[in-house]
Backbone as JSON, one array per atom type, in Angstrom:
{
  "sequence": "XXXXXXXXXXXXXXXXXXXXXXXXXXXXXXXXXXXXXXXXXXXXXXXXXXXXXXXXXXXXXXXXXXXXXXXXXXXXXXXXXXXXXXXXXXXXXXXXXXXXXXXXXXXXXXXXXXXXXXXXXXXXXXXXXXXXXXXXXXXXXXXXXXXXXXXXXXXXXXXXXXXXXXXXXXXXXXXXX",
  "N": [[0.85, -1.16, 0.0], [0.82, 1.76, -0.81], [0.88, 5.37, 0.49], [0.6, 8.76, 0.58], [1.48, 11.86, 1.43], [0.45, 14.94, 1.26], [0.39, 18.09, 1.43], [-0.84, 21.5, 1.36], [-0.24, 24.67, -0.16], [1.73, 24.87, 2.25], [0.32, 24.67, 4.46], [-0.59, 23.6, 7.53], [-2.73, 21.9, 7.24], [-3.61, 18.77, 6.24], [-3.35, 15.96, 4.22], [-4.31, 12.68, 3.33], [-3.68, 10.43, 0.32], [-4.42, 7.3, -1.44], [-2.76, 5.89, -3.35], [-2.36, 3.13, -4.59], [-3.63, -0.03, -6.25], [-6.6, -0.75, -7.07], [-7.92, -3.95, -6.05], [-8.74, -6.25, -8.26], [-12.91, -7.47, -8.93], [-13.59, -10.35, -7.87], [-15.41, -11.89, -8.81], [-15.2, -10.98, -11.64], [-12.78, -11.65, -12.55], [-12.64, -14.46, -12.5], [-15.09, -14.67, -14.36], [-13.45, -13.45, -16.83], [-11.43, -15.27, -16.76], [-12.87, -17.91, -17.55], [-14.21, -17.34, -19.9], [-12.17, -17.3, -21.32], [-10.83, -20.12, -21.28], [-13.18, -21.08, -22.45], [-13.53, -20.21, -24.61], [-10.45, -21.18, -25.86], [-11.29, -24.09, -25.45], [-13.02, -24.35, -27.74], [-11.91, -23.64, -29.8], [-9.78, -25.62, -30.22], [-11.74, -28.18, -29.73], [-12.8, -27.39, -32.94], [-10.33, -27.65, -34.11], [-9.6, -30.11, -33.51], [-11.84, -31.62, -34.9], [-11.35, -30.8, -37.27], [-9.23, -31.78, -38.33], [-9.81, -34.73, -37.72], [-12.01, -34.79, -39.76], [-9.91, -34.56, -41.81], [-8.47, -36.67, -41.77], [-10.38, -38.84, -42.21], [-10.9, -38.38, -44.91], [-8.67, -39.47, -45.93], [-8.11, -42.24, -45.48], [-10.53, -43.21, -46.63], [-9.96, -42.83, -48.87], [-7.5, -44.16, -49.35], [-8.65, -47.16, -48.63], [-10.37, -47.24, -51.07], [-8.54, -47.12, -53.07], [-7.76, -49.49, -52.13], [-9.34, -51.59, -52.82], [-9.54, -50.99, -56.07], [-6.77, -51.94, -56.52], [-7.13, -54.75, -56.2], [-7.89, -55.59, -53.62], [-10.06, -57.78, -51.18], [-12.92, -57.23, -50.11], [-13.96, -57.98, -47.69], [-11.42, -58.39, -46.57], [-10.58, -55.96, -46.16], [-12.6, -54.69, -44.5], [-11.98, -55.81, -41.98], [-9.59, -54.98, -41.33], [-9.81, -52.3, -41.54], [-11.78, -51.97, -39.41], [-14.63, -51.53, -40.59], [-17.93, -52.02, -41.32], [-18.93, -54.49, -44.01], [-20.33, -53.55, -45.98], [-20.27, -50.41, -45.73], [-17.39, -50.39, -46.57], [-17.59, -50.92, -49.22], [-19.04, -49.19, -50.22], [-17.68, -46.69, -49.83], [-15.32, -47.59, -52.21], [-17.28, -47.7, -54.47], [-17.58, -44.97, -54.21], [-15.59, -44.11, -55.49], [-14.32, -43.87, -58.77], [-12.39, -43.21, -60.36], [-10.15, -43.77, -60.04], [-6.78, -45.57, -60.47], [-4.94, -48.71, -60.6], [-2.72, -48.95, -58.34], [-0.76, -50.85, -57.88], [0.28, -51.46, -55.51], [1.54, -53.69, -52.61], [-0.65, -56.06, -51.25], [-0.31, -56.29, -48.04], [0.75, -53.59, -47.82], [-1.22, -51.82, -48.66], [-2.7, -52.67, -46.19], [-1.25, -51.95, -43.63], [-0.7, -49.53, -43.91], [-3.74, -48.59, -43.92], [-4.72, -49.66, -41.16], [-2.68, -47.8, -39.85], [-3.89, -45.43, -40.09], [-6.42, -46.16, -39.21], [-5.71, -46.1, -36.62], [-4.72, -43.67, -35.92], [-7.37, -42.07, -36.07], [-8.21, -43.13, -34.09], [-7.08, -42.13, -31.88], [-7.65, -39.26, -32.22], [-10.53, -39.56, -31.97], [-10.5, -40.13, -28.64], [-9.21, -38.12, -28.21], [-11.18, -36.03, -28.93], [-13.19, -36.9, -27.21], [-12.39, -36.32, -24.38], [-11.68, -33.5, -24.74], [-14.76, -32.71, -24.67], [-15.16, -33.53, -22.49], [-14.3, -31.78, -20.99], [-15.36, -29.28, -22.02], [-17.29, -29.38, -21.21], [-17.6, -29.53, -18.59], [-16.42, -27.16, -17.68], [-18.78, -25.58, -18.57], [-20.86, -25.83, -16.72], [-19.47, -25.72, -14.16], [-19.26, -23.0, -14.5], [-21.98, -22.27, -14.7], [-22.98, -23.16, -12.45], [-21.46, -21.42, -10.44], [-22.65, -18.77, -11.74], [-20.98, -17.19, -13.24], [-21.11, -16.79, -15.38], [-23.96, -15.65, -18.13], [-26.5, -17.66, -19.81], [-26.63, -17.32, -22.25], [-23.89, -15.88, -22.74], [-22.41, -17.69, -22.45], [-23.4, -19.45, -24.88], [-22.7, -18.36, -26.67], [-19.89, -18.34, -26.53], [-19.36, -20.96, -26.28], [-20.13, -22.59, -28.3], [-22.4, -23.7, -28.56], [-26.23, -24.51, -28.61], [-27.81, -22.28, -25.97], [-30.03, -23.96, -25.2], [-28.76, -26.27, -25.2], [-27.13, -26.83, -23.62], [-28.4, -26.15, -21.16], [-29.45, -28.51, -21.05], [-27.22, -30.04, -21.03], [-25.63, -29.73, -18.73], [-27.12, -29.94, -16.67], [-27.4, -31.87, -13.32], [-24.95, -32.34, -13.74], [-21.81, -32.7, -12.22], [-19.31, -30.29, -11.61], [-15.48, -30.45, -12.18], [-13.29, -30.35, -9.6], [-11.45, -28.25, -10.49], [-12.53, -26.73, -12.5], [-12.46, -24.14, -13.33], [-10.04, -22.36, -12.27], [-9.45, -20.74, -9.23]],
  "CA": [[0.0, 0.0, 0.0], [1.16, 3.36, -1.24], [0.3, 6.36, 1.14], [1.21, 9.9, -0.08], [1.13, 13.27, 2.06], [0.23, 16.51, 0.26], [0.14, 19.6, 1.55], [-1.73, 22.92, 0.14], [0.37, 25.98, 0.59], [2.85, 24.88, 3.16], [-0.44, 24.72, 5.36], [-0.39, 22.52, 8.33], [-3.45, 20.96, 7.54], [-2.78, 18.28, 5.1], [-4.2, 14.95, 3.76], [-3.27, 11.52, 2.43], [-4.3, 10.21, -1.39], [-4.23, 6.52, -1.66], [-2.11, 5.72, -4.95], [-2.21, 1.76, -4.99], [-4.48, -0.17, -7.02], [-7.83, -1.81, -6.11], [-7.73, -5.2, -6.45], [-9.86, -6.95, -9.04], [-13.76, -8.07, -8.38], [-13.58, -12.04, -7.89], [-16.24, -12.22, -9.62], [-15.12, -10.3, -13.08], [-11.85, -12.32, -12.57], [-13.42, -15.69, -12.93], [-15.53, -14.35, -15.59], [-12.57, -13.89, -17.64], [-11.1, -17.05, -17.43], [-14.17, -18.73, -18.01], [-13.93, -16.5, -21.27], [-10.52, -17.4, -22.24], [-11.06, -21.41, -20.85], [-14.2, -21.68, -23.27], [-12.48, -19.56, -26.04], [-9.11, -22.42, -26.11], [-11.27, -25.15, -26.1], [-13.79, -23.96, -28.7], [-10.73, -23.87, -31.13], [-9.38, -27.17, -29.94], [-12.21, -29.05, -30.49], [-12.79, -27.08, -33.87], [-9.11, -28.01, -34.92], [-9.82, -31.59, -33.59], [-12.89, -31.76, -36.06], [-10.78, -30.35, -38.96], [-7.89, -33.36, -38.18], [-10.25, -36.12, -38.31], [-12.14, -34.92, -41.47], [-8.45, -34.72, -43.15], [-8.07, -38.44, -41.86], [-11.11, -40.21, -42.36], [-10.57, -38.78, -46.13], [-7.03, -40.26, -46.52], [-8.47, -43.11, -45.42], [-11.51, -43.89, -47.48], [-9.07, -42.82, -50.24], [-6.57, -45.83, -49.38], [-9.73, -48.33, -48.85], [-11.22, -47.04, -52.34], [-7.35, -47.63, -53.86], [-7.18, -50.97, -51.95], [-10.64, -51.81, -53.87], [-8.98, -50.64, -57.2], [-5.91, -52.91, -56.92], [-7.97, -56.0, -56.2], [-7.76, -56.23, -52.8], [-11.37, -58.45, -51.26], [-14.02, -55.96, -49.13], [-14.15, -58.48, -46.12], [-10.6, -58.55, -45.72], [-10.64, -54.45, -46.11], [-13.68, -54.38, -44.08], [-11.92, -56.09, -40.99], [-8.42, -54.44, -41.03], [-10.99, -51.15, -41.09], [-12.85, -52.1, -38.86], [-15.88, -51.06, -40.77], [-19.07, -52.7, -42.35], [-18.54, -54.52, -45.52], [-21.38, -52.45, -46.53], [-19.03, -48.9, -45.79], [-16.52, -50.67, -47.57], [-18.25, -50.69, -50.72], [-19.54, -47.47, -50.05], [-16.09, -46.28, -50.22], [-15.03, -47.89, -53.06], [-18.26, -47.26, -55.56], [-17.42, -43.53, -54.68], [-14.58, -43.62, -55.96], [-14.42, -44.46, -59.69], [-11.43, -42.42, -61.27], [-8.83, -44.45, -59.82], [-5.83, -46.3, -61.42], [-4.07, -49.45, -59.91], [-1.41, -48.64, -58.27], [0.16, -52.05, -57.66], [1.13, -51.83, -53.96], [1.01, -55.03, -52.68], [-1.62, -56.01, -49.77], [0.19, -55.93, -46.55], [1.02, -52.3, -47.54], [-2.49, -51.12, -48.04], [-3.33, -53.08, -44.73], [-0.69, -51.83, -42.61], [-1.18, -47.85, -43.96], [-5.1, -48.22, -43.43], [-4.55, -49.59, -39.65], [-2.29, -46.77, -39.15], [-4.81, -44.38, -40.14], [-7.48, -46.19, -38.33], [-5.62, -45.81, -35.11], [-4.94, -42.26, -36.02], [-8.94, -41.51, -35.92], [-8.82, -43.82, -32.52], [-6.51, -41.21, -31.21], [-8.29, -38.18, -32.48], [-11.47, -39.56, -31.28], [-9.9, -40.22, -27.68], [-8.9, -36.77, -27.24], [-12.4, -35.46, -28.82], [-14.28, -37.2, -25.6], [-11.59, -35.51, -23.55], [-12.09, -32.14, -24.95], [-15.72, -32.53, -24.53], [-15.87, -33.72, -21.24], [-13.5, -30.62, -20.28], [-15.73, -28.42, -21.74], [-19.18, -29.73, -20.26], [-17.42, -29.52, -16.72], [-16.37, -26.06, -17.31], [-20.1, -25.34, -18.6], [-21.5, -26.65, -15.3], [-19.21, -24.65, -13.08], [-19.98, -21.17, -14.96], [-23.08, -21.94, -14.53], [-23.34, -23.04, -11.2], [-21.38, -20.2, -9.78], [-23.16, -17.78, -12.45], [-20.04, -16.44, -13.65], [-21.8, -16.18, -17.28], [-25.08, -16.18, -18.16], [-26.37, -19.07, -20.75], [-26.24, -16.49, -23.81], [-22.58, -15.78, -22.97], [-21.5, -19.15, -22.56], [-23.9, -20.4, -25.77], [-21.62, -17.6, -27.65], [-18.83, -19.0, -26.07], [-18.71, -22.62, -26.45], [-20.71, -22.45, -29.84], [-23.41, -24.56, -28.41], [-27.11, -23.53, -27.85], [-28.05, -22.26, -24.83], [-31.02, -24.84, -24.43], [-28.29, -27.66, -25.51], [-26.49, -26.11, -22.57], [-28.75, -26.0, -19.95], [-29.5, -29.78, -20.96], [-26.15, -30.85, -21.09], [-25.15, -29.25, -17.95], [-28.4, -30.59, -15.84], [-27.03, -32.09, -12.76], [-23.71, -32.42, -13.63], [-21.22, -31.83, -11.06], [-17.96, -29.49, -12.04], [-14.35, -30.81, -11.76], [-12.9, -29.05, -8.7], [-10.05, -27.11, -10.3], [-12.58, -26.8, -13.45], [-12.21, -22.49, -13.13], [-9.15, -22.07, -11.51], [-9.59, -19.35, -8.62]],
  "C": [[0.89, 1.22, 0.0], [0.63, 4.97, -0.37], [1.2, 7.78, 0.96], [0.41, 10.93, 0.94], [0.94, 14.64, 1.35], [-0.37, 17.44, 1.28], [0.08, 20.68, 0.46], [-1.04, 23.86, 0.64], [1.28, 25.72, 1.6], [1.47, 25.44, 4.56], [-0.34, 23.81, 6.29], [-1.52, 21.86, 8.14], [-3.18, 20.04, 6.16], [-3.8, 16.64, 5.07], [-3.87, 13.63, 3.32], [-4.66, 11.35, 1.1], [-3.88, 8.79, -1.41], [-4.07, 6.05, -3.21], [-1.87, 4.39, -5.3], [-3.24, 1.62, -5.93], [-5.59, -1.18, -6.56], [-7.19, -3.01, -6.85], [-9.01, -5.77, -6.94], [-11.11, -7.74, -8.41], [-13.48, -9.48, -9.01], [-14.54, -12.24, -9.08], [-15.78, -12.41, -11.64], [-13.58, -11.01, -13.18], [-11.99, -13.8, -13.15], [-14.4, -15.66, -14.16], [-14.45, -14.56, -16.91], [-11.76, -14.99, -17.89], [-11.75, -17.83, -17.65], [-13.99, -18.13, -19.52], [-13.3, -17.39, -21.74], [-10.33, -18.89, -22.37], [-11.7, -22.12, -22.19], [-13.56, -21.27, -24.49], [-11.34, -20.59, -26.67], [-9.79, -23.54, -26.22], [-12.4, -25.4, -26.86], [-12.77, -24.46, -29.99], [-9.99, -24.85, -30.71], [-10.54, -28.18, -30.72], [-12.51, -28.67, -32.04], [-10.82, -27.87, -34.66], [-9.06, -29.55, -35.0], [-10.79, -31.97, -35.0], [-12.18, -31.93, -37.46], [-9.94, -31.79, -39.14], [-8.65, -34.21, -38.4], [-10.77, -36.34, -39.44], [-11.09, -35.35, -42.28], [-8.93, -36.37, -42.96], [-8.83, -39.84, -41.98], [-11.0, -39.45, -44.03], [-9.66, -39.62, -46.44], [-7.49, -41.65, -45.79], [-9.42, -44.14, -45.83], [-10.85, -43.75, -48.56], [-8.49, -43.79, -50.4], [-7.17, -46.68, -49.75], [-10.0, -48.33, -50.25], [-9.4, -47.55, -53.18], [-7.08, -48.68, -54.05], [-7.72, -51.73, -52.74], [-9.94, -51.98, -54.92], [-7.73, -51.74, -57.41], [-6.19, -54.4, -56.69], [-8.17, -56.78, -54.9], [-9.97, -56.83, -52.38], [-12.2, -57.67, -50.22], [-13.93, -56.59, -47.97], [-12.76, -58.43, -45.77], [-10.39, -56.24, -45.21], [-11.54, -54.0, -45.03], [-13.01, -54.78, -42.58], [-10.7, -55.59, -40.51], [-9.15, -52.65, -40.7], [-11.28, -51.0, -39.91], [-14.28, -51.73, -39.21], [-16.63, -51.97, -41.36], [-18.78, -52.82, -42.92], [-19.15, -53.47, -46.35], [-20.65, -50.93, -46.69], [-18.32, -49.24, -46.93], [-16.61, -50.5, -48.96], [-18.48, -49.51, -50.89], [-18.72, -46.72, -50.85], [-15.55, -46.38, -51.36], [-15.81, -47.52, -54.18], [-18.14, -45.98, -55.27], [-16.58, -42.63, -55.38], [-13.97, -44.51, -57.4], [-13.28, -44.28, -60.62], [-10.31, -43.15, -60.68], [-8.0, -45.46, -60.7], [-5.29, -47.39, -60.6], [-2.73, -49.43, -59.77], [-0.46, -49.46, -58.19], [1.32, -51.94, -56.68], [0.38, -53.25, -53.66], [0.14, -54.94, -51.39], [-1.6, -55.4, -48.35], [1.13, -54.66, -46.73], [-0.21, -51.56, -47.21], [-2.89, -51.2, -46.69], [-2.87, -52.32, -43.79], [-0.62, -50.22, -42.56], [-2.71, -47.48, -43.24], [-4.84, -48.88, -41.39], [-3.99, -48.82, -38.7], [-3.08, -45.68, -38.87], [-5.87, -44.38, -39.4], [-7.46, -46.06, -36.8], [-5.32, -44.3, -34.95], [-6.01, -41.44, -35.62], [-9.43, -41.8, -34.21], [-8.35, -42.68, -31.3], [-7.06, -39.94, -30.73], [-9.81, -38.42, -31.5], [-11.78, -39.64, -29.73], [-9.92, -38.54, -27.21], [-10.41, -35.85, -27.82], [-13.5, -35.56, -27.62], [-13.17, -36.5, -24.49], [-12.18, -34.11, -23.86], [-13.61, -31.74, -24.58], [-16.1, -32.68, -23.53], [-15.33, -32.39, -20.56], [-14.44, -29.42, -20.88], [-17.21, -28.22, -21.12], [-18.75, -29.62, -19.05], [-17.05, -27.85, -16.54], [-17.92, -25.45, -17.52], [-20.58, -25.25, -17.32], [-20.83, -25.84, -14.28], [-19.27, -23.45, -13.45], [-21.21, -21.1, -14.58], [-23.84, -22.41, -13.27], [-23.4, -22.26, -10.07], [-21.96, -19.01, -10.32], [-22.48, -17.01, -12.43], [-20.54, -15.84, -14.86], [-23.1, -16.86, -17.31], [-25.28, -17.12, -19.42], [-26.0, -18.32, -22.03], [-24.6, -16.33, -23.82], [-22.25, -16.76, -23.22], [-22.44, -20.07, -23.59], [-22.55, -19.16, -26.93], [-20.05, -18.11, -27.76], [-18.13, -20.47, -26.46], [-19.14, -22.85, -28.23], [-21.88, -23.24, -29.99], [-25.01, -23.69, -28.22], [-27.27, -23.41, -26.78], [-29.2, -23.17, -24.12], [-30.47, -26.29, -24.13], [-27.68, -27.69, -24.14], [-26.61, -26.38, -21.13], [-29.22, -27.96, -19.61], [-28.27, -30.6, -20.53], [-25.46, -30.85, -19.57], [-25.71, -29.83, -16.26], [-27.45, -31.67, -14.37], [-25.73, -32.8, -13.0], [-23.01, -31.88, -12.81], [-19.3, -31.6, -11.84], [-16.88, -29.89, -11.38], [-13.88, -29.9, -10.59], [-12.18, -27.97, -8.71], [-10.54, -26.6, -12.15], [-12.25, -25.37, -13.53], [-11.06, -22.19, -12.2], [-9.62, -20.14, -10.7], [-8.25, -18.49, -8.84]]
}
């Protein structure tokens, strides 16, 4: 704390002026990192999204190639892991292709990489989502932000919000004080 004397005129009566600085309302403190919290993992899971689109293309691309060089839908379908039915899918969408003449246990062992790639991605998408439904839940328990801020915020609606949020209970260190 800063305490300053001023005198008027070389008068003896005289005064102090407190020159520190208040210290921030709790409240409007926690507000902003709730902000900045929902803000980082808005564009997380948005960047997550973008990553798995890329990689489930480059991956129906391979399948549809594997198709093309003669590999058989059930064995494609189980190194996948997907429906034979997908499999085909995949393949009849993709008609402009040339045989490239890689041999099997390359396609196989590229598409399993890719499919654990998506396993990864999808791993940290239920992460991201549970981190931001727990911060939801404590904004809106302590009514740091009201539902319109935090539907602006997360990018969700505010009715998806108040559903999603519904007796959920908030990690303890989800708003850091």
């Amino acid at each position: 704390m800063l305490l300053a004397v001023l005198h008027r005129d070389d008068r003896v009566v005289g005064y102090y002026r407190y020159r520190g600085t208040a210290k921030p309302d709790t409240a409007t403190v926690q507000a902003e990192k709730t902000r900045k919290l929902l803000r980082d993992s808005r564009q997380r899971i948005s960047f997550n999204a973008t990553s798995m689109r890329a990689l489930s293309v480059r991956l129906n691309q391979q399948i549809a190639q594997a198709l093309c060089d003669g590999m058989k839908v059930t064995r494609l379908a189980e190194a996948a892991k997907l429906s034979r039915w997908t499999v085909r899918t995949v393949g009849l969408s993709s008609d402009d292709l040339l045989p490239s003449g890689l041999p099997a246990e390359q396609h196989l062992a590229v598409i399993r990489q890719l499919k654990s790639e998506l396993a990864e991605l999808e791993e940290s998408k239920t992460a991201l989502e549970d981190r931001r439904l727990s911060l939801l839940a404590a904004a809106r328990r302590r009514g740091v932000l009201d539902d319109y801020d935090l539907a602006a915020l997360s990018g969700l609606q505010r009715e998806t919000i108040r559903k999603m949020t519904w007796g959920v209970q908030p990690e303890s260190g989800a708003i850091p004080a």
